[in-house]
């Protein structure tokens, strides 16, 4: 293709890829924190909290991802409008991050719960015997071991999250898929444009897979 195409439409696709990376990174950060909290509640929480966590997971997993995105985007607008007394149009980036983080957390919570339960009970009992508070024992003793166990499933879920960012194109955020749609309409070359988008997605997910593989190797050092 010509240099003009690369400097114009190519940059637009690269910008979309940057938005995709930003959304995925933010959703991964918040989704991991929320998912870990839900996993801990399912393991250590009292019955009411466990029921709430299980209900949240069941609802999010049972509803199509697109509906979750629409509910947060339009529901956030309605909620902010009622709170402030005037119309507020919720930011598409914030809505996309929140929706993907909530979806990610629902699945990650079961991964973390399973990993936490696989840590020998004697580890936490030994920490308590040393006088460590329960929260300190969890973060310093249980969580590092659970993280090693959870990492393979967590990694697979993270790759899925990157691909799920394509769904937020429906709320107007110009991530990679929406940028591809705009460029393909302008150039009338949909096959070529979407092929380039596919290569960009492949580059992003391959890099993430490599990083996760390195993290697994590092976390498994000293283990057979």
Short mmCIF file of C-alpha atoms in Angstrom, two decimals:
data_model
loop_
_atom_site.label_atom_id
_atom_site.label_comp_id
_atom_site.label_asym_id
_atom_site.label_seq_id
_atom_site.Cartn_x
_atom_site.Cartn_y
_atom_site.Cartn_z
CA UNK A 1 0.00 0.00 0.00
CA UNK A 2 1.05 3.62 -0.49
CA UNK A 3 2.81 5.70 2.13
CA UNK A 4 -0.23 8.00 2.30
CA UNK A 5 -2.43 5.03 3.25
CA UNK A 6 -0.01 3.96 5.94
CA UNK A 7 0.37 7.46 7.37
CA UNK A 8 -3.38 8.08 7.33
CA UNK A 9 -5.53 5.01 7.77
CA UNK A 10 -2.66 2.97 9.17
CA UNK A 11 -2.22 5.45 12.02
CA UNK A 12 -5.96 5.31 12.67
CA UNK A 13 -5.74 1.53 13.06
CA UNK A 14 -2.72 1.89 15.35
CA UNK A 15 -4.65 4.41 17.45
CA UNK A 16 -7.49 1.91 17.71
CA UNK A 17 -5.02 -0.75 18.79
CA UNK A 18 -3.75 1.63 21.47
CA UNK A 19 -7.29 2.15 22.77
CA UNK A 20 -7.77 -1.62 22.79
CA UNK A 21 -4.61 -2.07 24.86
CA UNK A 22 -5.61 0.68 27.28
CA UNK A 23 -9.10 -0.74 27.84
CA UNK A 24 -7.74 -4.27 28.27
CA UNK A 25 -5.06 -3.17 30.74
CA UNK A 26 -7.47 -1.14 32.89
CA UNK A 27 -10.15 -3.84 32.82
CA UNK A 28 -7.55 -6.46 33.74
CA UNK A 29 -6.35 -4.38 36.68
CA UNK A 30 -9.78 -3.68 38.16
CA UNK A 31 -11.19 -7.07 37.18
CA UNK A 32 -8.34 -8.90 38.90
CA UNK A 33 -8.78 -6.94 42.13
CA UNK A 34 -12.56 -7.46 42.10
CA UNK A 35 -12.27 -11.12 41.10
CA UNK A 36 -9.76 -11.79 43.86
CA UNK A 37 -12.09 -10.15 46.37
CA UNK A 38 -14.98 -12.29 45.18
CA UNK A 39 -12.83 -15.42 45.30
CA UNK A 40 -11.78 -14.64 48.87
CA UNK A 41 -15.41 -14.02 49.84
CA UNK A 42 -16.46 -17.35 48.35
CA UNK A 43 -13.73 -19.07 50.37
CA UNK A 44 -13.62 -17.23 53.69
CA UNK A 45 -16.77 -15.11 53.80
CA UNK A 46 -19.82 -15.73 55.91
CA UNK A 47 -22.85 -17.32 54.26
CA UNK A 48 -24.60 -14.06 53.26
CA UNK A 49 -21.47 -12.74 51.58
CA UNK A 50 -20.83 -16.06 49.88
CA UNK A 51 -24.37 -16.12 48.54
CA UNK A 52 -24.02 -12.57 47.19
CA UNK A 53 -20.72 -13.44 45.49
CA UNK A 54 -22.17 -16.61 43.99
CA UNK A 55 -25.27 -14.76 42.81
CA UNK A 56 -23.16 -12.08 41.15
CA UNK A 57 -21.11 -14.71 39.33
CA UNK A 58 -24.21 -16.61 38.21
CA UNK A 59 -25.92 -13.49 36.89
CA UNK A 60 -22.94 -12.14 34.97
CA UNK A 61 -22.06 -15.54 33.52
CA UNK A 62 -25.68 -16.13 32.50
CA UNK A 63 -26.18 -12.81 30.69
CA UNK A 64 -24.61 -12.12 27.26
CA UNK A 65 -21.59 -9.84 27.47
CA UNK A 66 -23.12 -7.31 25.09
CA UNK A 67 -26.12 -6.86 27.39
CA UNK A 68 -23.81 -6.25 30.35
CA UNK A 69 -22.01 -3.58 28.33
CA UNK A 70 -25.30 -1.92 27.32
CA UNK A 71 -26.65 -2.04 30.89
CA UNK A 72 -23.56 -0.38 32.33
CA UNK A 73 -23.32 2.22 29.57
CA UNK A 74 -26.96 3.27 29.49
CA UNK A 75 -27.58 2.48 33.16
CA UNK A 76 -24.61 4.63 34.16
CA UNK A 77 -26.03 7.51 32.17
CA UNK A 78 -29.44 7.16 33.83
CA UNK A 79 -27.93 6.86 37.32
CA UNK A 80 -25.65 9.89 36.94
CA UNK A 81 -28.45 11.94 35.40
CA UNK A 82 -30.72 11.24 38.36
CA UNK A 83 -27.97 11.91 40.88
CA UNK A 84 -26.88 15.21 39.37
CA UNK A 85 -30.27 16.45 38.19
CA UNK A 86 -29.11 17.05 34.63
CA UNK A 87 -28.24 14.84 31.69
CA UNK A 88 -24.83 13.19 31.92
CA UNK A 89 -23.43 11.18 29.03
CA UNK A 90 -21.19 8.52 30.55
CA UNK A 91 -17.73 8.21 29.02
CA UNK A 92 -17.47 5.27 26.63
CA UNK A 93 -13.97 4.39 27.79
CA UNK A 94 -15.03 4.26 31.45
CA UNK A 95 -18.15 2.24 30.62
CA UNK A 96 -16.13 -0.22 28.53
CA UNK A 97 -13.53 -0.70 31.24
CA UNK A 98 -16.18 -1.16 33.93
CA UNK A 99 -18.21 -3.64 31.89
CA UNK A 100 -15.23 -5.78 30.91
CA UNK A 101 -13.86 -5.66 34.46
CA UNK A 102 -17.18 -6.86 35.90
CA UNK A 103 -17.35 -9.68 33.35
CA UNK A 104 -13.73 -10.66 33.91
CA UNK A 105 -14.16 -10.67 37.70
CA UNK A 106 -17.09 -13.09 37.55
CA UNK A 107 -14.96 -15.73 35.82
CA UNK A 108 -11.71 -14.94 37.62
CA UNK A 109 -13.37 -15.34 41.02
CA UNK A 110 -13.82 -19.08 40.49
CA UNK A 111 -10.22 -19.42 39.31
CA UNK A 112 -8.97 -17.68 42.44
CA UNK A 113 -11.31 -19.62 44.72
CA UNK A 114 -10.11 -22.93 43.31
CA UNK A 115 -6.47 -21.87 43.64
CA UNK A 116 -6.91 -20.67 47.23
CA UNK A 117 -8.52 -23.97 48.20
CA UNK A 118 -5.58 -25.89 46.76
CA UNK A 119 -3.12 -24.19 49.11
CA UNK A 120 -2.55 -26.61 52.03
CA UNK A 121 -4.48 -25.53 55.11
CA UNK A 122 -1.34 -26.04 57.18
CA UNK A 123 0.22 -23.00 55.49
CA UNK A 124 -2.33 -20.57 56.90
CA UNK A 125 -2.40 -22.40 60.24
CA UNK A 126 1.35 -22.03 60.54
CA UNK A 127 1.05 -18.31 59.76
CA UNK A 128 -1.59 -17.90 62.45
CA UNK A 129 0.58 -19.83 64.91
CA UNK A 130 3.32 -17.27 64.28
CA UNK A 131 0.92 -14.53 65.29
CA UNK A 132 0.25 -13.10 61.84
CA UNK A 133 -3.14 -11.42 61.43
CA UNK A 134 -5.51 -13.19 59.08
CA UNK A 135 -5.22 -10.54 56.36
CA UNK A 136 -1.43 -10.54 56.52
CA UNK A 137 -1.35 -14.35 56.41
CA UNK A 138 -3.56 -14.29 53.33
CA UNK A 139 -1.50 -11.75 51.38
CA UNK A 140 1.94 -12.93 52.50
CA UNK A 141 1.46 -16.72 52.70
CA UNK A 142 -1.67 -17.96 50.93
CA UNK A 143 -1.96 -15.58 47.98
CA UNK A 144 1.57 -16.06 46.55
CA UNK A 145 1.02 -19.83 46.46
CA UNK A 146 -2.52 -19.49 45.11
CA UNK A 147 -1.29 -17.12 42.41
CA UNK A 148 1.10 -19.74 41.07
CA UNK A 149 -1.77 -22.23 40.84
CA UNK A 150 -4.21 -19.73 39.32
CA UNK A 151 -1.82 -18.32 36.72
CA UNK A 152 -2.57 -20.75 33.82
CA UNK A 153 -6.33 -20.21 34.00
CA UNK A 154 -5.87 -16.52 34.71
CA UNK A 155 -3.66 -16.23 31.64
CA UNK A 156 -6.23 -17.84 29.36
CA UNK A 157 -8.91 -15.54 30.72
CA UNK A 158 -6.68 -12.52 30.13
CA UNK A 159 -6.27 -13.43 26.45
CA UNK A 160 -10.04 -13.75 26.15
CA UNK A 161 -10.39 -10.30 27.74
CA UNK A 162 -8.18 -8.75 25.06
CA UNK A 163 -10.43 -10.17 22.33
CA UNK A 164 -13.56 -9.12 24.23
CA UNK A 165 -12.53 -5.48 23.85
CA UNK A 166 -13.94 -5.70 20.33
CA UNK A 167 -17.42 -5.80 21.89
CA UNK A 168 -17.20 -2.25 23.22
CA UNK A 169 -17.29 -0.90 19.67
CA UNK A 170 -21.08 -0.98 20.10
CA UNK A 171 -20.97 1.97 22.52
CA UNK A 172 -19.01 4.19 20.16
CA UNK A 173 -15.51 3.78 21.53
CA UNK A 174 -13.02 3.78 18.67
CA UNK A 175 -11.01 0.73 19.58
CA UNK A 176 -9.40 -1.47 16.94
CA UNK A 177 -12.57 -3.10 15.56
CA UNK A 178 -14.49 0.16 15.23
CA UNK A 179 -11.47 1.86 13.69
CA UNK A 180 -11.30 -1.01 11.19
CA UNK A 181 -14.96 -0.55 10.30
CA UNK A 182 -14.41 3.17 9.69
CA UNK A 183 -11.29 2.60 7.60
CA UNK A 184 -12.86 -0.22 5.56
CA UNK A 185 -15.84 2.01 4.77
CA UNK A 186 -13.57 4.83 3.65
CA UNK A 187 -11.19 2.71 1.57
CA UNK A 188 -13.73 0.13 0.32
CA UNK A 189 -11.13 -2.53 1.05
CA UNK A 190 -12.74 -4.48 3.92
CA UNK A 191 -10.77 -7.68 3.41
CA UNK A 192 -7.40 -5.95 3.56
CA UNK A 193 -8.36 -3.69 6.48
CA UNK A 194 -9.78 -6.49 8.61
CA UNK A 195 -6.78 -8.66 7.75
CA UNK A 196 -4.52 -5.92 9.12
CA UNK A 197 -6.74 -5.68 12.21
CA UNK A 198 -6.48 -9.44 12.68
CA UNK A 199 -2.70 -9.21 12.53
CA UNK A 200 -2.72 -6.43 15.11
CA UNK A 201 -4.93 -8.48 17.44
CA UNK A 202 -2.62 -11.44 16.88
CA UNK A 203 0.42 -9.34 17.74
CA UNK A 204 -1.22 -8.09 20.94
CA UNK A 205 -2.38 -11.52 22.11
CA UNK A 206 0.92 -13.17 21.16
CA UNK A 207 2.86 -10.61 23.19
CA UNK A 208 0.50 -11.10 26.13
CA UNK A 209 0.84 -14.89 25.84
CA UNK A 210 4.63 -14.60 25.86
CA UNK A 211 4.52 -12.39 28.94
CA UNK A 212 2.17 -14.77 30.74
CA UNK A 213 4.39 -17.71 29.80
CA UNK A 214 7.39 -15.94 31.30
CA UNK A 215 5.37 -15.20 34.42
CA UNK A 216 4.43 -18.88 34.76
CA UNK A 217 8.07 -19.94 34.39
CA UNK A 218 9.12 -17.43 37.01
CA UNK A 219 6.38 -18.44 39.46
CA UNK A 220 7.24 -22.14 39.07
CA UNK A 221 10.92 -21.75 39.86
CA UNK A 222 11.86 -24.16 42.65
CA UNK A 223 8.85 -26.40 41.98
CA UNK A 224 9.01 -29.76 40.24
#
